[in-house]
Amino acid sequence: PKYAAILARLDVPPAGRIADLGGGTGLLLAHLPPLARPPLLLVFSVAMLARAPTAALRVQGALRRLPWR
């Protein structure tokens, strides 16, 4: 599969959560194994977000506006 190398490198604790920042339509999230907590997808485009997996917590926003410190 196309995303096998990326998915093999993920090390998510049982109660952890994956955040896909700028993940477009969330295509990678659709290939994740079941997780205890739903993944978070942050996308700027409302159109892309509408096509994302419904199992993800879908958030519309801009990376540069997040409160990084």
mmCIF file of N, CA and C in Angstrom:
data_model
loop_
_atom_site.group_PDB
_atom_site.id
_atom_site.type_symbol
_atom_site.label_atom_id
_atom_site.label_comp_id
_atom_site.label_asym_id
_atom_site.label_seq_id
_atom_site.Cartn_x
_atom_site.Cartn_y
_atom_site.Cartn_z
ATOM 1 N N PRO A 1 0.811 -1.216 0.000
ATOM 2 C CA PRO A 1 0.000 0.000 0.000
ATOM 3 C C PRO A 1 0.848 1.273 0.000
ATOM 4 N N LYS A 2 0.274 2.290 -0.528
ATOM 5 C CA LYS A 2 0.961 3.564 -0.730
ATOM 6 C C LYS A 2 1.494 4.181 0.557
ATOM 7 N N TYR A 3 0.781 4.058 1.657
ATOM 8 C CA TYR A 3 1.159 4.735 2.897
ATOM 9 C C TYR A 3 1.778 3.801 3.929
ATOM 10 N N ALA A 4 2.142 2.599 3.543
ATOM 11 C CA ALA A 4 2.648 1.595 4.486
ATOM 12 C C ALA A 4 3.888 2.084 5.241
ATOM 13 N N ALA A 5 4.827 2.724 4.563
ATOM 14 C CA ALA A 5 6.058 3.183 5.223
ATOM 15 C C ALA A 5 5.767 4.249 6.278
ATOM 16 N N ILE A 6 4.842 5.138 5.983
ATOM 17 C CA ILE A 6 4.484 6.190 6.951
ATOM 18 C C ILE A 6 3.779 5.569 8.151
ATOM 19 N N LEU A 7 2.802 4.731 7.886
ATOM 20 C CA LEU A 7 2.030 4.110 8.973
ATOM 21 C C LEU A 7 2.898 3.232 9.851
ATOM 22 N N ALA A 8 3.906 2.582 9.273
ATOM 23 C CA ALA A 8 4.796 1.713 10.050
ATOM 24 C C ALA A 8 5.636 2.507 11.046
ATOM 25 N N ARG A 9 5.859 3.784 10.801
ATOM 26 C CA ARG A 9 6.681 4.613 11.687
ATOM 27 C C ARG A 9 5.901 5.252 12.819
ATOM 28 N N LEU A 10 4.582 5.178 12.763
ATOM 29 C CA LEU A 10 3.767 5.782 13.817
ATOM 30 C C LEU A 10 3.834 4.954 15.084
ATOM 31 N N ASP A 11 3.993 5.628 16.184
ATOM 32 C CA ASP A 11 4.018 4.974 17.488
ATOM 33 C C ASP A 11 3.052 5.745 18.382
ATOM 34 N N VAL A 12 1.797 5.343 18.320
ATOM 35 C CA VAL A 12 0.756 6.044 19.061
ATOM 36 C C VAL A 12 0.412 5.249 20.313
ATOM 37 N N PRO A 13 0.558 5.846 21.498
ATOM 38 C CA PRO A 13 0.180 5.150 22.732
ATOM 39 C C PRO A 13 -1.311 4.773 22.686
ATOM 40 N N PRO A 14 -1.712 3.767 23.437
ATOM 41 C CA PRO A 14 -3.110 3.308 23.401
ATOM 42 C C PRO A 14 -4.136 4.424 23.610
ATOM 43 N N ALA A 15 -3.850 5.369 24.466
ATOM 44 C CA ALA A 15 -4.800 6.460 24.710
ATOM 45 C C ALA A 15 -4.407 7.727 23.955
ATOM 46 N N GLY A 16 -3.465 7.602 23.016
ATOM 47 C CA GLY A 16 -2.979 8.759 22.283
ATOM 48 C C GLY A 16 -3.895 9.187 21.159
ATOM 49 N N ARG A 17 -3.502 10.256 20.504
ATOM 50 C CA ARG A 17 -4.276 10.778 19.376
ATOM 51 C C ARG A 17 -3.297 11.231 18.298
ATOM 52 N N ILE A 18 -3.684 11.042 17.061
ATOM 53 C CA ILE A 18 -2.905 11.519 15.926
ATOM 54 C C ILE A 18 -3.519 12.821 15.447
ATOM 55 N N ALA A 19 -2.664 13.800 15.168
ATOM 56 C CA ALA A 19 -3.110 15.063 14.583
ATOM 57 C C ALA A 19 -2.489 15.172 13.200
ATOM 58 N N ASP A 20 -3.314 15.303 12.193
ATOM 59 C CA ASP A 20 -2.866 15.481 10.821
ATOM 60 C C ASP A 20 -3.072 16.950 10.481
ATOM 61 N N LEU A 21 -1.994 17.713 10.503
ATOM 62 C CA LEU A 21 -2.071 19.157 10.290
ATOM 63 C C LEU A 21 -1.796 19.467 8.823
ATOM 64 N N GLY A 22 -2.764 20.041 8.165
ATOM 65 C CA GLY A 22 -2.631 20.319 6.744
ATOM 66 C C GLY A 22 -2.802 19.053 5.917
ATOM 67 N N GLY A 23 -3.645 18.162 6.376
ATOM 68 C CA GLY A 23 -3.783 16.837 5.772
ATOM 69 C C GLY A 23 -4.741 16.728 4.608
ATOM 70 N N GLY A 24 -5.157 17.833 4.035
ATOM 71 C CA GLY A 24 -6.019 17.777 2.856
ATOM 72 C C GLY A 24 -7.324 17.053 3.129
ATOM 73 N N THR A 25 -7.608 16.040 2.324
ATOM 74 C CA THR A 25 -8.862 15.307 2.474
ATOM 75 C C THR A 25 -8.786 14.227 3.540
ATOM 76 N N GLY A 26 -7.644 14.105 4.214
ATOM 77 C CA GLY A 26 -7.509 13.102 5.264
ATOM 78 C C GLY A 26 -7.308 11.702 4.734
ATOM 79 N N LEU A 27 -6.787 11.590 3.523
ATOM 80 C CA LEU A 27 -6.598 10.283 2.901
ATOM 81 C C LEU A 27 -5.734 9.362 3.760
ATOM 82 N N LEU A 28 -4.687 9.904 4.359
ATOM 83 C CA LEU A 28 -3.821 9.086 5.213
ATOM 84 C C LEU A 28 -4.590 8.563 6.426
ATOM 85 N N LEU A 29 -5.451 9.378 6.989
ATOM 86 C CA LEU A 29 -6.219 8.968 8.165
ATOM 87 C C LEU A 29 -7.122 7.777 7.872
ATOM 88 N N ALA A 30 -7.578 7.662 6.650
ATOM 89 C CA ALA A 30 -8.451 6.555 6.273
ATOM 90 C C ALA A 30 -7.725 5.213 6.343
ATOM 91 N N HIS A 31 -6.397 5.236 6.359
ATOM 92 C CA HIS A 31 -5.608 4.005 6.396
ATOM 93 C C HIS A 31 -5.092 3.652 7.784
ATOM 94 N N LEU A 32 -5.442 4.455 8.777
ATOM 95 C CA LEU A 32 -4.989 4.181 10.142
ATOM 96 C C LEU A 32 -5.715 2.983 10.727
ATOM 97 N N PRO A 33 -5.024 2.233 11.581
ATOM 98 C CA PRO A 33 -5.740 1.191 12.318
ATOM 99 C C PRO A 33 -6.677 1.856 13.329
ATOM 100 N N PRO A 34 -7.647 1.139 13.844
ATOM 101 C CA PRO A 34 -8.545 1.735 14.845
ATOM 102 C C PRO A 34 -7.754 2.264 16.048
ATOM 103 N N LEU A 35 -8.121 3.445 16.495
ATOM 104 C CA LEU A 35 -7.459 4.076 17.641
ATOM 105 C C LEU A 35 -8.479 4.285 18.751
ATOM 106 N N ALA A 36 -7.980 4.415 19.985
ATOM 107 C CA ALA A 36 -8.865 4.652 21.127
ATOM 108 C C ALA A 36 -9.549 6.014 21.009
ATOM 109 N N ARG A 37 -8.834 6.987 20.451
ATOM 110 C CA ARG A 37 -9.382 8.336 20.291
ATOM 111 C C ARG A 37 -9.373 8.688 18.805
ATOM 112 N N PRO A 38 -10.384 9.385 18.332
ATOM 113 C CA PRO A 38 -10.407 9.729 16.902
ATOM 114 C C PRO A 38 -9.268 10.674 16.533
ATOM 115 N N PRO A 39 -8.719 10.527 15.331
ATOM 116 C CA PRO A 39 -7.661 11.436 14.898
ATOM 117 C C PRO A 39 -8.217 12.837 14.661
ATOM 118 N N LEU A 40 -7.326 13.827 14.731
ATOM 119 C CA LEU A 40 -7.707 15.214 14.491
ATOM 120 C C LEU A 40 -7.134 15.635 13.140
ATOM 121 N N LEU A 41 -7.949 16.253 12.318
ATOM 122 C CA LEU A 41 -7.523 16.735 11.007
ATOM 123 C C LEU A 41 -7.741 18.238 10.960
ATOM 124 N N LEU A 42 -6.664 18.996 10.772
ATOM 125 C CA LEU A 42 -6.739 20.448 10.647
ATOM 126 C C LEU A 42 -6.449 20.813 9.198
ATOM 127 N N VAL A 43 -7.402 21.470 8.543
ATOM 128 C CA VAL A 43 -7.280 21.831 7.135
ATOM 129 C C VAL A 43 -7.806 23.245 6.943
ATOM 130 N N PHE A 44 -7.168 24.001 6.063
ATOM 131 C CA PHE A 44 -7.618 25.361 5.779
ATOM 132 C C PHE A 44 -8.847 25.364 4.863
ATOM 133 N N SER A 45 -8.878 24.462 3.895
ATOM 134 C CA SER A 45 -9.934 24.435 2.887
ATOM 135 C C SER A 45 -11.198 23.727 3.396
ATOM 136 N N VAL A 46 -12.310 24.430 3.375
ATOM 137 C CA VAL A 46 -13.584 23.843 3.781
ATOM 138 C C VAL A 46 -13.978 22.724 2.822
ATOM 139 N N ALA A 47 -13.671 22.885 1.533
ATOM 140 C CA ALA A 47 -13.999 21.855 0.539
ATOM 141 C C ALA A 47 -13.238 20.562 0.819
ATOM 142 N N MET A 48 -11.964 20.671 1.171
ATOM 143 C CA MET A 48 -11.174 19.479 1.510
ATOM 144 C C MET A 48 -11.718 18.834 2.776
ATOM 145 N N LEU A 49 -12.031 19.647 3.744
ATOM 146 C CA LEU A 49 -12.541 19.145 5.018
ATOM 147 C C LEU A 49 -13.844 18.365 4.825
ATOM 148 N N ALA A 50 -14.673 18.816 3.918
ATOM 149 C CA ALA A 50 -15.939 18.143 3.659
ATOM 150 C C ALA A 50 -15.736 16.742 3.091
ATOM 151 N N ARG A 51 -14.587 16.495 2.474
ATOM 152 C CA ARG A 51 -14.291 15.183 1.889
ATOM 153 C C ARG A 51 -13.532 14.274 2.850
ATOM 154 N N ALA A 52 -13.208 14.757 4.017
ATOM 155 C CA ALA A 52 -12.417 14.001 4.988
ATOM 156 C C ALA A 52 -13.251 12.903 5.657
ATOM 157 N N PRO A 53 -12.579 11.867 6.187
ATOM 158 C CA PRO A 53 -13.305 10.805 6.882
ATOM 159 C C PRO A 53 -14.133 11.355 8.037
ATOM 160 N N THR A 54 -15.340 10.884 8.168
ATOM 161 C CA THR A 54 -16.216 11.386 9.220
ATOM 162 C C THR A 54 -15.790 10.912 10.606
ATOM 163 N N ALA A 55 -14.952 9.888 10.671
ATOM 164 C CA ALA A 55 -14.482 9.400 11.972
ATOM 165 C C ALA A 55 -13.464 10.351 12.601
ATOM 166 N N ALA A 56 -12.900 11.243 11.810
ATOM 167 C CA ALA A 56 -11.899 12.192 12.323
ATOM 168 C C ALA A 56 -12.586 13.420 12.915
ATOM 169 N N LEU A 57 -11.924 14.037 13.873
ATOM 170 C CA LEU A 57 -12.357 15.345 14.375
ATOM 171 C C LEU A 57 -11.857 16.348 13.348
ATOM 172 N N ARG A 58 -12.741 16.909 12.578
ATOM 173 C CA ARG A 58 -12.376 17.784 11.472
ATOM 174 C C ARG A 58 -12.444 19.238 11.917
ATOM 175 N N VAL A 59 -11.332 19.948 11.745
ATOM 176 C CA VAL A 59 -11.233 21.344 12.181
ATOM 177 C C VAL A 59 -10.758 22.186 11.007
ATOM 178 N N GLN A 60 -11.485 23.264 10.724
ATOM 179 C CA GLN A 60 -11.072 24.189 9.672
ATOM 180 C C GLN A 60 -10.247 25.274 10.317
ATOM 181 N N GLY A 61 -9.046 25.509 9.792
ATOM 182 C CA GLY A 61 -8.191 26.539 10.355
ATOM 183 C C GLY A 61 -6.869 26.626 9.620
ATOM 184 N N ALA A 62 -6.046 27.578 10.018
ATOM 185 C CA ALA A 62 -4.750 27.808 9.396
ATOM 186 C C ALA A 62 -3.643 27.469 10.382
ATOM 187 N N LEU A 63 -2.642 26.743 9.912
ATOM 188 C CA LEU A 63 -1.506 26.375 10.765
ATOM 189 C C LEU A 63 -0.821 27.593 11.355
ATOM 190 N N ARG A 64 -0.652 28.625 10.561
ATOM 191 C CA ARG A 64 0.083 29.796 11.053
ATOM 192 C C ARG A 64 -0.671 30.578 12.118
ATOM 193 N N ARG A 65 -1.944 30.253 12.308
ATOM 194 C CA ARG A 65 -2.725 30.946 13.337
ATOM 195 C C ARG A 65 -2.844 30.150 14.632
ATOM 196 N N LEU A 66 -2.222 28.990 14.661
ATOM 197 C CA LEU A 66 -2.251 28.208 15.909
ATOM 198 C C LEU A 66 -1.340 28.882 16.927
ATOM 199 N N PRO A 67 -1.663 28.750 18.191
ATOM 200 C CA PRO A 67 -0.869 29.437 19.226
ATOM 201 C C PRO A 67 0.415 28.697 19.585
ATOM 202 N N TRP A 68 1.354 28.578 18.623
ATOM 203 C CA TRP A 68 2.634 27.929 18.885
ATOM 204 C C TRP A 68 3.474 28.833 19.783
ATOM 205 N N ARG A 69 4.276 28.225 20.584
ATOM 206 C CA ARG A 69 5.184 28.998 21.456
ATOM 207 C C ARG A 69 6.590 28.579 21.225
#
